[in-house]
Amino acid sequence: MKNRADSMLADLKRAGLKLTPQRIAIVREIADDLTHPTAQALFERLRTTFPTMSFATVYNTLDALAGCGLMGKLALGPDSRAVRFDPNTEVHHHAVCDGCGSVVDIPVETDEPAVLPLAATLKGFRVLREERTYRGLCDRCSRS
Amino acid sequence: MKNRADSMLADLKRAGLKLTPQRIAIVREIADDLTHPTAQALFERLRTTFPTMSFATVYNTLDALAGCGLMGKLALGPDSRAVRFDPNTEVHHHAVCDGCGSVVDIPVETDEPAVLPLAATLKGFRVLREERTYRGLCDRCSRS
DNA sequence: TTGCAACTTGGAATCGTTCTTACTAAAGTG
DNA sequence: CACTTTAGTAAGAACGATTCCAAGTTGCAA
């Protein structure tokens, strides 16, 4: 495998989607981005090198990626209402800084109970997935 | 203590806020509501018995309650964009049904590590709070 | 190379929420 | 009890994020 962007593009194609210049640009922009950007942020960045890029295309492509399981969509709190996109498809959690709003991935420790015994049942509720958000202060914000 | 609504009203007053008829109506409407309603849903319900009620007042009151720690605000997923309000101030988690979108409270089991050793440190991140969302299918949806 | 379903664009529409303005009611002051 | 200050409300405009739409364009299978 070459890199994350190329592998995502290959998967997109495999799913029957066309590899347009716009999609290629979008995928390259986010594939290795660990900051969990919003669609708006991506759009701004893309517009500098791809001036005709439209909002709808950014959203469409990100949703297509999400639909293929190549991208996560995050709603990280009632205050930051914009959806954030996460190219990390490993099982993991998130830490959100109350100070600056930054988001970092938290890998699942190998010694903890694998996020959840999948399809466990909780009060008549069939649990398929568990999401955790740790809130607090990032290194930088807890100093200042 | 009489009931949840009265105790919330007392706390509101103690916080220096006036007990207006609007606030009393809003608090009574949500105090014992376990469905995590949106501001819109509450507004619709209130409007039937309090026709002059305005959106701004609903939001103001819910935010005031949240500011006093009497109400939680939830962003439960990228698909349901509306903020949901939760009068349950106990430490607990949430289970969200992929089918119907319903939300139920999940109490923290006494045998699990108290949500998190408070202020634990994670990769240089000072953790103050942990939120968990279990996703899957509710009893009703997993049958049909 | 061609044909067409899939795609892109730009702007309008929508949704949930916040803001603004003017009005009203309550609480403090003398 | 009049007077002032302050807090709260109503209605709708404004806002930010996202989705929809109509019209034009293009990747790619055959």
mmCIF file of C-alpha atoms (C1' of nucleotides) in Angstrom:
data_model
loop_
_atom_site.group_PDB
_atom_site.id
_atom_site.type_symbol
_atom_site.label_atom_id
_atom_site.label_comp_id
_atom_site.label_asym_id
_atom_site.label_seq_id
_atom_site.Cartn_x
_atom_site.Cartn_y
_atom_site.Cartn_z
ATOM 1 C CA MET A 1 0.000 0.000 0.000
ATOM 2 C CA LYS A 2 1.317 3.406 -0.961
ATOM 3 C CA ASN A 3 -0.215 5.923 1.393
ATOM 4 C CA ARG A 4 -3.503 6.633 3.052
ATOM 5 C CA ALA A 5 -4.753 8.957 0.306
ATOM 6 C CA ASP A 6 -4.115 6.473 -2.493
ATOM 7 C CA SER A 7 -5.634 3.624 -0.555
ATOM 8 C CA MET A 8 -8.739 5.685 0.144
ATOM 9 C CA LEU A 9 -9.023 6.602 -3.518
ATOM 10 C CA ALA A 10 -8.668 2.962 -4.509
ATOM 11 C CA ASP A 11 -11.412 2.027 -2.054
ATOM 12 C CA LEU A 12 -13.633 4.789 -3.380
ATOM 13 C CA LYS A 13 -13.201 3.497 -6.903
ATOM 14 C CA ARG A 14 -13.822 -0.056 -5.757
ATOM 15 C CA ALA A 15 -17.112 1.169 -4.313
ATOM 16 C CA GLY A 16 -18.149 2.303 -7.768
ATOM 17 C CA LEU A 17 -17.467 6.002 -7.379
ATOM 18 C CA LYS A 18 -15.705 8.064 -10.016
ATOM 19 C CA LEU A 19 -12.321 9.542 -9.287
ATOM 20 C CA THR A 20 -12.832 13.143 -10.238
ATOM 21 C CA PRO A 21 -10.135 15.787 -9.751
ATOM 22 C CA GLN A 22 -12.242 17.300 -6.969
ATOM 23 C CA ARG A 23 -12.479 14.043 -5.065
ATOM 24 C CA ILE A 24 -8.793 13.393 -5.470
ATOM 25 C CA ALA A 25 -7.981 16.831 -4.099
ATOM 26 C CA ILE A 26 -10.350 16.420 -1.160
ATOM 27 C CA VAL A 27 -9.045 12.980 -0.261
ATOM 28 C CA ARG A 28 -5.437 14.157 -0.453
ATOM 29 C CA GLU A 29 -6.291 17.094 1.782
ATOM 30 C CA ILE A 30 -7.817 15.083 4.586
ATOM 31 C CA ALA A 31 -6.203 11.639 4.363
ATOM 32 C CA ASP A 32 -3.353 12.443 6.737
ATOM 33 C CA ASP A 33 -4.959 15.272 8.662
ATOM 34 C CA LEU A 34 -5.091 14.465 12.358
ATOM 35 C CA THR A 35 -6.875 17.677 13.380
ATOM 36 C CA HIS A 36 -10.429 16.468 12.707
ATOM 37 C CA PRO A 37 -11.246 19.394 10.420
ATOM 38 C CA THR A 38 -14.706 20.692 9.628
ATOM 39 C CA ALA A 39 -16.046 20.783 6.088
ATOM 40 C CA GLN A 40 -15.656 24.545 6.191
ATOM 41 C CA ALA A 41 -11.984 24.340 7.124
ATOM 42 C CA LEU A 42 -11.295 21.838 4.358
ATOM 43 C CA PHE A 43 -13.156 23.989 1.882
ATOM 44 C CA GLU A 44 -11.066 27.039 2.746
ATOM 45 C CA ARG A 45 -7.851 25.090 2.344
ATOM 46 C CA LEU A 46 -8.934 23.476 -0.902
ATOM 47 C CA ARG A 47 -10.123 26.722 -2.396
ATOM 48 C CA THR A 48 -6.607 28.120 -2.455
ATOM 49 C CA THR A 49 -5.385 25.438 -4.830
ATOM 50 C CA PHE A 50 -8.719 24.555 -6.441
ATOM 51 C CA PRO A 51 -10.649 27.823 -6.796
ATOM 52 C CA THR A 52 -13.739 26.339 -8.418
ATOM 53 C CA MET A 53 -14.319 23.850 -5.618
ATOM 54 C CA SER A 54 -17.831 24.060 -4.206
ATOM 55 C CA PHE A 55 -19.174 23.395 -0.748
ATOM 56 C CA ALA A 56 -21.597 20.798 -1.984
ATOM 57 C CA THR A 57 -18.766 18.788 -3.494
ATOM 58 C CA VAL A 58 -16.799 18.822 -0.268
ATOM 59 C CA TYR A 59 -19.817 17.605 1.687
ATOM 60 C CA ASN A 60 -20.755 15.050 -0.958
ATOM 61 C CA THR A 61 -17.270 13.592 -1.040
ATOM 62 C CA LEU A 62 -16.890 13.463 2.720
ATOM 63 C CA ASP A 63 -20.267 11.788 3.009
ATOM 64 C CA ALA A 64 -19.326 9.321 0.291
ATOM 65 C CA LEU A 65 -16.151 8.477 2.206
ATOM 66 C CA ALA A 66 -18.147 8.120 5.407
ATOM 67 C CA GLY A 67 -20.608 5.870 3.569
ATOM 68 C CA CYS A 68 -17.739 3.592 2.543
ATOM 69 C CA GLY A 69 -16.493 3.446 6.115
ATOM 70 C CA LEU A 70 -13.367 5.366 5.166
ATOM 71 C CA MET A 71 -14.143 8.411 7.265
ATOM 72 C CA GLY A 72 -15.704 9.083 10.636
ATOM 73 C CA LYS A 73 -18.134 11.902 11.381
ATOM 74 C CA LEU A 74 -17.960 13.445 14.818
ATOM 75 C CA ALA A 75 -20.380 15.630 16.767
ATOM 76 C CA LEU A 76 -18.174 16.658 19.612
ATOM 77 C CA GLY A 77 -20.367 18.847 21.737
ATOM 78 C CA PRO A 78 -23.330 21.216 21.932
ATOM 79 C CA ASP A 79 -21.091 24.254 21.600
ATOM 80 C CA SER A 80 -19.088 23.450 18.476
ATOM 81 C CA ARG A 81 -21.939 22.594 16.209
ATOM 82 C CA ALA A 82 -20.011 21.843 13.018
ATOM 83 C CA VAL A 83 -19.432 18.198 12.151
ATOM 84 C CA ARG A 84 -15.795 17.146 12.210
ATOM 85 C CA PHE A 85 -14.332 14.561 9.891
ATOM 86 C CA ASP A 86 -11.886 11.902 11.001
ATOM 87 C CA PRO A 87 -9.861 9.833 8.508
ATOM 88 C CA ASN A 88 -8.707 7.483 11.262
ATOM 89 C CA THR A 89 -10.691 4.286 10.842
ATOM 90 C CA GLU A 90 -9.084 2.445 13.742
ATOM 91 C CA VAL A 91 -11.263 1.978 16.801
ATOM 92 C CA HIS A 92 -10.370 4.877 19.053
ATOM 93 C CA HIS A 93 -11.750 7.581 21.294
ATOM 94 C CA HIS A 94 -11.371 11.354 21.397
ATOM 95 C CA ALA A 95 -10.129 13.921 23.846
ATOM 96 C CA VAL A 96 -11.577 17.405 23.414
ATOM 97 C CA CYS A 97 -9.948 20.422 25.028
ATOM 98 C CA ASP A 98 -12.361 22.717 26.868
ATOM 99 C CA GLY A 99 -9.889 25.533 26.332
ATOM 100 C CA CYS A 100 -9.021 25.577 22.645
ATOM 101 C CA GLY A 101 -11.442 22.997 21.261
ATOM 102 C CA SER A 102 -8.686 20.867 19.802
ATOM 103 C CA VAL A 103 -9.365 17.173 19.373
ATOM 104 C CA VAL A 104 -6.878 14.346 19.633
ATOM 105 C CA ASP A 105 -7.288 10.643 19.028
ATOM 106 C CA ILE A 106 -6.993 8.317 21.976
ATOM 107 C CA PRO A 107 -6.082 4.788 20.963
ATOM 108 C CA VAL A 108 -7.861 1.985 22.764
ATOM 109 C CA GLU A 109 -5.428 0.508 25.258
ATOM 110 C CA THR A 110 -4.796 -3.147 24.675
ATOM 111 C CA ASP A 111 -5.387 -3.921 28.361
ATOM 112 C CA GLU A 112 -8.857 -2.408 28.485
ATOM 113 C CA PRO A 113 -11.923 -4.434 27.562
ATOM 114 C CA ALA A 114 -11.846 -3.869 23.766
ATOM 115 C CA VAL A 115 -14.177 -0.859 23.863
ATOM 116 C CA LEU A 116 -17.071 -3.183 24.554
ATOM 117 C CA PRO A 117 -17.980 -6.810 24.043
ATOM 118 C CA LEU A 118 -19.658 -6.140 20.722
ATOM 119 C CA ALA A 119 -23.442 -6.476 20.606
ATOM 120 C CA ALA A 120 -23.573 -6.561 24.374
ATOM 121 C CA THR A 121 -26.997 -5.908 25.766
ATOM 122 C CA LEU A 122 -27.725 -3.016 28.095
ATOM 123 C CA LYS A 123 -31.210 -2.632 29.559
ATOM 124 C CA GLY A 124 -32.829 -4.248 26.513
ATOM 125 C CA PHE A 125 -30.641 -2.158 24.224
ATOM 126 C CA ARG A 126 -28.409 -3.997 21.770
ATOM 127 C CA VAL A 127 -25.092 -2.154 21.857
ATOM 128 C CA LEU A 128 -23.157 -2.221 18.596
ATOM 129 C CA ARG A 129 -20.707 0.584 19.165
ATOM 130 C CA GLU A 130 -19.338 2.725 21.924
ATOM 131 C CA GLU A 131 -18.030 6.266 21.614
ATOM 132 C CA ARG A 132 -16.112 7.997 24.322
ATOM 133 C CA THR A 133 -15.254 11.630 24.612
ATOM 134 C CA TYR A 134 -12.780 12.708 27.239
ATOM 135 C CA ARG A 135 -13.076 16.361 28.129
ATOM 136 C CA GLY A 136 -10.528 18.441 29.913
ATOM 137 C CA LEU A 137 -7.491 20.510 29.069
ATOM 138 C CA CYS A 138 -4.792 19.796 26.551
ATOM 139 C CA ASP A 139 -1.143 20.091 27.439
ATOM 140 C CA ARG A 140 -0.864 23.618 26.109
ATOM 141 C CA CYS A 141 -4.084 24.909 27.723
ATOM 142 C CA SER A 142 -3.392 23.366 31.139
ATOM 143 C CA ARG A 143 -0.121 25.309 31.330
ATOM 144 C CA SER A 144 -1.366 28.772 30.452
ATOM 145 C CA MET B 1 -37.726 17.914 48.852
ATOM 146 C CA LYS B 2 -41.026 17.981 47.022
ATOM 147 C CA ASN B 3 -40.329 17.020 43.437
ATOM 148 C CA ARG B 4 -37.752 17.622 40.765
ATOM 149 C CA ALA B 5 -39.508 20.648 39.257
ATOM 150 C CA ASP B 6 -39.844 22.465 42.571
ATOM 151 C CA SER B 7 -36.301 21.711 43.578
ATOM 152 C CA MET B 8 -35.031 23.030 40.235
ATOM 153 C CA LEU B 9 -37.093 26.188 40.653
ATOM 154 C CA ALA B 10 -35.733 26.682 44.138
ATOM 155 C CA ASP B 11 -32.194 26.266 42.831
ATOM 156 C CA LEU B 12 -32.891 28.732 40.023
ATOM 157 C CA LYS B 13 -34.122 31.284 42.512
ATOM 158 C CA ARG B 14 -31.145 30.639 44.747
ATOM 159 C CA ALA B 15 -28.937 31.420 41.756
ATOM 160 C CA GLY B 16 -30.496 34.870 41.585
ATOM 161 C CA LEU B 17 -32.923 34.271 38.730
ATOM 162 C CA LYS B 18 -36.529 35.362 38.820
ATOM 163 C CA LEU B 19 -39.259 32.772 38.841
ATOM 164 C CA THR B 20 -41.408 34.013 35.983
ATOM 165 C CA PRO B 21 -44.498 32.138 34.801
ATOM 166 C CA GLN B 22 -42.612 31.206 31.636
ATOM 167 C CA ARG B 23 -39.703 29.681 33.525
ATOM 168 C CA ILE B 24 -42.021 27.816 35.841
ATOM 169 C CA ALA B 25 -43.854 26.341 32.870
ATOM 170 C CA ILE B 26 -40.625 25.343 31.122
ATOM 171 C CA VAL B 27 -39.138 23.756 34.225
ATOM 172 C CA ARG B 28 -42.326 21.806 34.925
ATOM 173 C CA GLU B 29 -42.362 20.610 31.335
ATOM 174 C CA ILE B 30 -38.851 19.173 31.343
ATOM 175 C CA ALA B 31 -38.118 18.311 34.985
ATOM 176 C CA ASP B 32 -39.395 14.743 34.773
ATOM 177 C CA ASP B 33 -38.983 14.194 31.045
ATOM 178 C CA LEU B 34 -36.668 11.269 30.381
ATOM 179 C CA THR B 35 -36.778 11.557 26.587
ATOM 180 C CA HIS B 36 -34.005 14.169 26.238
ATOM 181 C CA PRO B 37 -36.197 16.560 24.246
ATOM 182 C CA THR B 38 -34.957 19.258 21.908
ATOM 183 C CA ALA B 39 -35.770 22.931 22.465
ATOM 184 C CA GLN B 40 -38.121 22.712 19.490
ATOM 185 C CA ALA B 41 -40.050 19.799 20.976
ATOM 186 C CA LEU B 42 -40.420 21.558 24.308
ATOM 187 C CA PHE B 43 -41.537 24.729 22.576
ATOM 188 C CA GLU B 44 -44.277 22.883 20.684
ATOM 189 C CA ARG B 45 -45.540 21.270 23.865
ATOM 190 C CA LEU B 46 -45.444 24.494 25.840
ATOM 191 C CA ARG B 47 -47.182 26.481 23.147
ATOM 192 C CA THR B 48 -50.387 24.492 23.591
ATOM 193 C CA THR B 49 -50.811 25.646 27.184
ATOM 194 C CA PHE B 50 -48.825 28.879 26.983
ATOM 195 C CA PRO B 51 -49.539 30.377 23.556
ATOM 196 C CA THR B 52 -47.368 33.459 23.971
ATOM 197 C CA MET B 53 -44.236 31.455 24.781
ATOM 198 C CA SER B 54 -41.312 32.376 22.553
ATOM 199 C CA PHE B 55 -38.355 30.360 21.322
ATOM 200 C CA ALA B 56 -35.854 32.716 22.841
ATOM 201 C CA THR B 57 -37.382 32.231 26.268
ATOM 202 C CA VAL B 58 -37.185 28.463 25.978
ATOM 203 C CA TYR B 59 -33.527 28.643 24.979
ATOM 204 C CA ASN B 60 -32.724 31.262 27.603
ATOM 205 C CA THR B 61 -34.294 29.223 30.364
ATOM 206 C CA LEU B 62 -32.679 25.955 29.311
ATOM 207 C CA ASP B 63 -29.311 27.658 29.085
ATOM 208 C CA ALA B 64 -29.839 29.234 32.487
ATOM 209 C CA LEU B 65 -30.601 25.797 33.919
ATOM 210 C CA ALA B 66 -27.529 24.386 32.203
ATOM 211 C CA GLY B 67 -25.453 27.243 33.598
ATOM 212 C CA CYS B 68 -26.587 26.329 37.117
ATOM 213 C CA GLY B 69 -25.666 22.704 36.547
ATOM 214 C CA LEU B 70 -29.322 21.677 36.704
ATOM 215 C CA MET B 71 -29.502 20.522 33.097
ATOM 216 C CA GLY B 72 -27.228 18.745 30.670
ATOM 217 C CA LYS B 73 -26.825 19.632 27.005
ATOM 218 C CA LEU B 74 -26.198 16.776 24.601
ATOM 219 C CA ALA B 75 -24.920 16.624 21.039
ATOM 220 C CA LEU B 76 -25.649 13.029 20.252
ATOM 221 C CA GLY B 77 -24.488 12.564 16.711
ATOM 222 C CA PRO B 78 -23.685 14.146 13.363
ATOM 223 C CA ASP B 79 -27.102 13.258 11.990
ATOM 224 C CA SER B 80 -29.412 14.702 14.618
ATOM 225 C CA ARG B 81 -28.103 18.219 14.739
ATOM 226 C CA ALA B 82 -30.414 19.617 17.415
ATOM 227 C CA VAL B 83 -29.135 19.916 20.962
ATOM 228 C CA ARG B 84 -30.972 17.725 23.432
ATOM 229 C CA PHE B 85 -31.598 18.676 27.037
ATOM 230 C CA ASP B 86 -31.248 16.280 29.936
ATOM 231 C CA PRO B 87 -32.629 17.058 33.407
ATOM 232 C CA ASN B 88 -30.793 14.082 34.902
ATOM 233 C CA THR B 89 -27.834 15.501 36.802
ATOM 234 C CA GLU B 90 -26.521 12.170 38.017
ATOM 235 C CA VAL B 91 -23.335 10.933 36.381
ATOM 236 C CA HIS B 92 -24.532 8.655 33.614
ATOM 237 C CA HIS B 93 -24.069 7.704 29.976
ATOM 238 C CA HIS B 94 -26.410 7.517 27.011
ATOM 239 C CA ALA B 95 -27.598 4.866 24.613
ATOM 240 C CA VAL B 96 -28.781 6.141 21.246
ATOM 241 C CA CYS B 97 -30.872 3.974 18.939
ATOM 242 C CA ASP B 98 -29.686 3.909 15.313
ATOM 243 C CA GLY B 99 -33.207 3.037 14.292
ATOM 244 C CA CYS B 100 -35.527 5.557 15.912
ATOM 245 C CA GLY B 101 -33.061 7.992 17.441
ATOM 246 C CA SER B 102 -34.392 7.517 20.945
ATOM 247 C CA VAL B 103 -32.035 8.150 23.836
ATOM 248 C CA VAL B 104 -31.990 6.424 27.192
ATOM 249 C CA ASP B 105 -29.891 7.064 30.260
ATOM 250 C CA ILE B 106 -27.413 4.412 31.284
ATOM 251 C CA PRO B 107 -26.466 4.626 34.947
ATOM 252 C CA VAL B 108 -22.830 4.120 35.793
ATOM 253 C CA GLU B 109 -22.466 0.623 37.191
ATOM 254 C CA THR B 110 -21.060 0.631 40.688
ATOM 255 C CA ASP B 111 -18.527 -2.044 39.766
ATOM 256 C CA GLU B 112 -16.969 -0.085 36.929
ATOM 257 C CA PRO B 113 -14.139 2.352 37.568
ATOM 258 C CA ALA B 114 -16.233 5.438 38.497
ATOM 259 C CA VAL B 115 -16.334 6.800 34.957
ATOM 260 C CA LEU B 116 -12.685 7.726 35.256
ATOM 261 C CA PRO B 117 -10.188 8.504 37.979
ATOM 262 C CA LEU B 118 -10.928 12.207 37.801
ATOM 263 C CA ALA B 119 -8.198 14.417 36.392
ATOM 264 C CA ALA B 120 -6.354 11.412 35.076
ATOM 265 C CA THR B 121 -3.803 12.283 32.474
ATOM 266 C CA LEU B 122 -3.931 10.903 28.978
ATOM 267 C CA LYS B 123 -1.093 11.682 26.592
ATOM 268 C CA GLY B 124 -0.462 15.041 28.256
ATOM 269 C CA PHE B 125 -4.183 15.741 28.348
ATOM 270 C CA ARG B 126 -5.775 16.445 31.729
ATOM 271 C CA VAL B 127 -9.063 14.562 31.711
ATOM 272 C CA LEU B 128 -11.831 16.151 33.761
ATOM 273 C CA ARG B 129 -14.872 14.389 32.409
ATOM 274 C CA GLU B 130 -15.804 11.388 30.320
ATOM 275 C CA GLU B 131 -18.865 11.016 28.126
ATOM 276 C CA ARG B 132 -19.927 7.733 26.628
ATOM 277 C CA THR B 133 -22.455 7.109 23.940
ATOM 278 C CA TYR B 134 -23.545 3.578 23.259
ATOM 279 C CA ARG B 135 -25.006 3.117 19.797
ATOM 280 C CA GLY B 136 -27.105 0.250 18.609
ATOM 281 C CA LEU B 137 -30.739 -0.727 18.561
ATOM 282 C CA CYS B 138 -33.362 -0.229 21.226
ATOM 283 C CA ASP B 139 -35.612 -3.052 22.317
ATOM 284 C CA ARG B 140 -38.421 -2.034 19.986
ATOM 285 C CA CYS B 141 -36.198 -1.469 16.924
ATOM 286 C CA SER B 142 -34.223 -4.689 17.325
ATOM 287 C CA ARG B 143 -37.464 -6.683 17.114
ATOM 288 C CA SER B 144 -38.992 -5.108 14.011
ATOM 289 C "C1'" DT C 1 -15.181 7.609 -29.402
ATOM 290 C "C1'" DT C 2 -19.341 7.821 -27.618
ATOM 291 C "C1'" DG C 3 -23.275 7.902 -24.435
ATOM 292 C "C1'" DC C 4 -24.962 8.543 -20.218
ATOM 293 C "C1'" DA C 5 -25.178 8.012 -15.403
ATOM 294 C "C1'" DA C 6 -22.629 10.167 -12.173
ATOM 295 C "C1'" DC C 7 -20.719 14.375 -10.898
ATOM 296 C "C1'" DT C 8 -19.956 19.469 -10.058
ATOM 297 C "C1'" DT C 9 -21.407 24.149 -9.459
ATOM 298 C "C1'" DG C 10 -23.547 28.239 -7.403
ATOM 299 C "C1'" DG C 11 -27.049 29.731 -5.275
ATOM 300 C "C1'" DA C 12 -31.325 29.147 -2.888
ATOM 301 C "C1'" DA C 13 -33.527 26.806 0.846
ATOM 302 C "C1'" DT C 14 -33.594 24.755 5.340
ATOM 303 C "C1'" DC C 15 -32.672 23.801 10.061
ATOM 304 C "C1'" DG C 16 -31.433 24.851 14.652
ATOM 305 C "C1'" DT C 17 -29.911 28.499 17.296
ATOM 306 C "C1'" DT C 18 -28.667 33.213 18.664
ATOM 307 C "C1'" DC C 19 -29.258 38.071 18.435
ATOM 308 C "C1'" DT C 20 -31.751 42.507 18.441
ATOM 309 C "C1'" DT C 21 -35.129 45.709 19.525
ATOM 310 C "C1'" DA C 22 -38.752 47.281 21.982
ATOM 311 C "C1'" DC C 23 -41.753 46.368 25.504
ATOM 312 C "C1'" DT C 24 -43.126 44.729 30.346
ATOM 313 C "C1'" DA C 25 -42.622 43.374 35.008
ATOM 314 C "C1'" DA C 26 -40.198 43.048 39.191
ATOM 315 C "C1'" DA C 27 -37.026 44.757 42.765
ATOM 316 C "C1'" DG C 28 -34.587 48.197 45.056
ATOM 317 C "C1'" DT C 29 -34.437 53.365 46.808
ATOM 318 C "C1'" DG C 30 -35.697 57.226 49.101
ATOM 319 C "C1'" DC D 1 -45.754 55.031 47.244
ATOM 320 C "C1'" DA D 2 -43.468 57.270 42.892
ATOM 321 C "C1'" DC D 3 -38.909 56.535 40.594
ATOM 322 C "C1'" DT D 4 -35.213 54.194 38.844
ATOM 323 C "C1'" DT D 5 -32.778 50.289 37.710
ATOM 324 C "C1'" DT D 6 -32.543 45.764 36.264
ATOM 325 C "C1'" DA D 7 -34.083 41.429 34.488
ATOM 326 C "C1'" DG D 8 -37.005 39.069 31.497
ATOM 327 C "C1'" DT D 9 -40.081 38.362 27.349
ATOM 328 C "C1'" DA D 10 -41.884 38.459 22.426
ATOM 329 C "C1'" DA D 11 -41.326 38.526 17.682
ATOM 330 C "C1'" DG D 12 -38.837 38.239 14.152
ATOM 331 C "C1'" DA D 13 -34.417 39.102 11.776
ATOM 332 C "C1'" DA D 14 -29.876 37.250 11.415
ATOM 333 C "C1'" DC D 15 -26.628 33.646 11.523
ATOM 334 C "C1'" DG D 16 -23.787 29.411 10.705
ATOM 335 C "C1'" DA D 17 -23.807 24.818 9.126
ATOM 336 C "C1'" DT D 18 -25.690 21.855 5.999
ATOM 337 C "C1'" DT D 19 -28.631 20.166 2.250
ATOM 338 C "C1'" DC D 20 -31.164 20.758 -1.868
ATOM 339 C "C1'" DC D 21 -31.826 22.000 -6.653
ATOM 340 C "C1'" DA D 22 -31.463 22.923 -11.612
ATOM 341 C "C1'" DA D 23 -28.353 23.221 -15.150
ATOM 342 C "C1'" DG D 24 -24.238 22.236 -17.176
ATOM 343 C "C1'" DT D 25 -19.987 18.904 -17.364
ATOM 344 C "C1'" DT D 26 -17.222 14.657 -17.297
ATOM 345 C "C1'" DG D 27 -15.234 9.943 -16.083
ATOM 346 C "C1'" DC D 28 -15.173 5.764 -17.853
ATOM 347 C "C1'" DA D 29 -17.368 1.231 -19.609
ATOM 348 C "C1'" DA D 30 -18.408 -0.596 -23.829
#
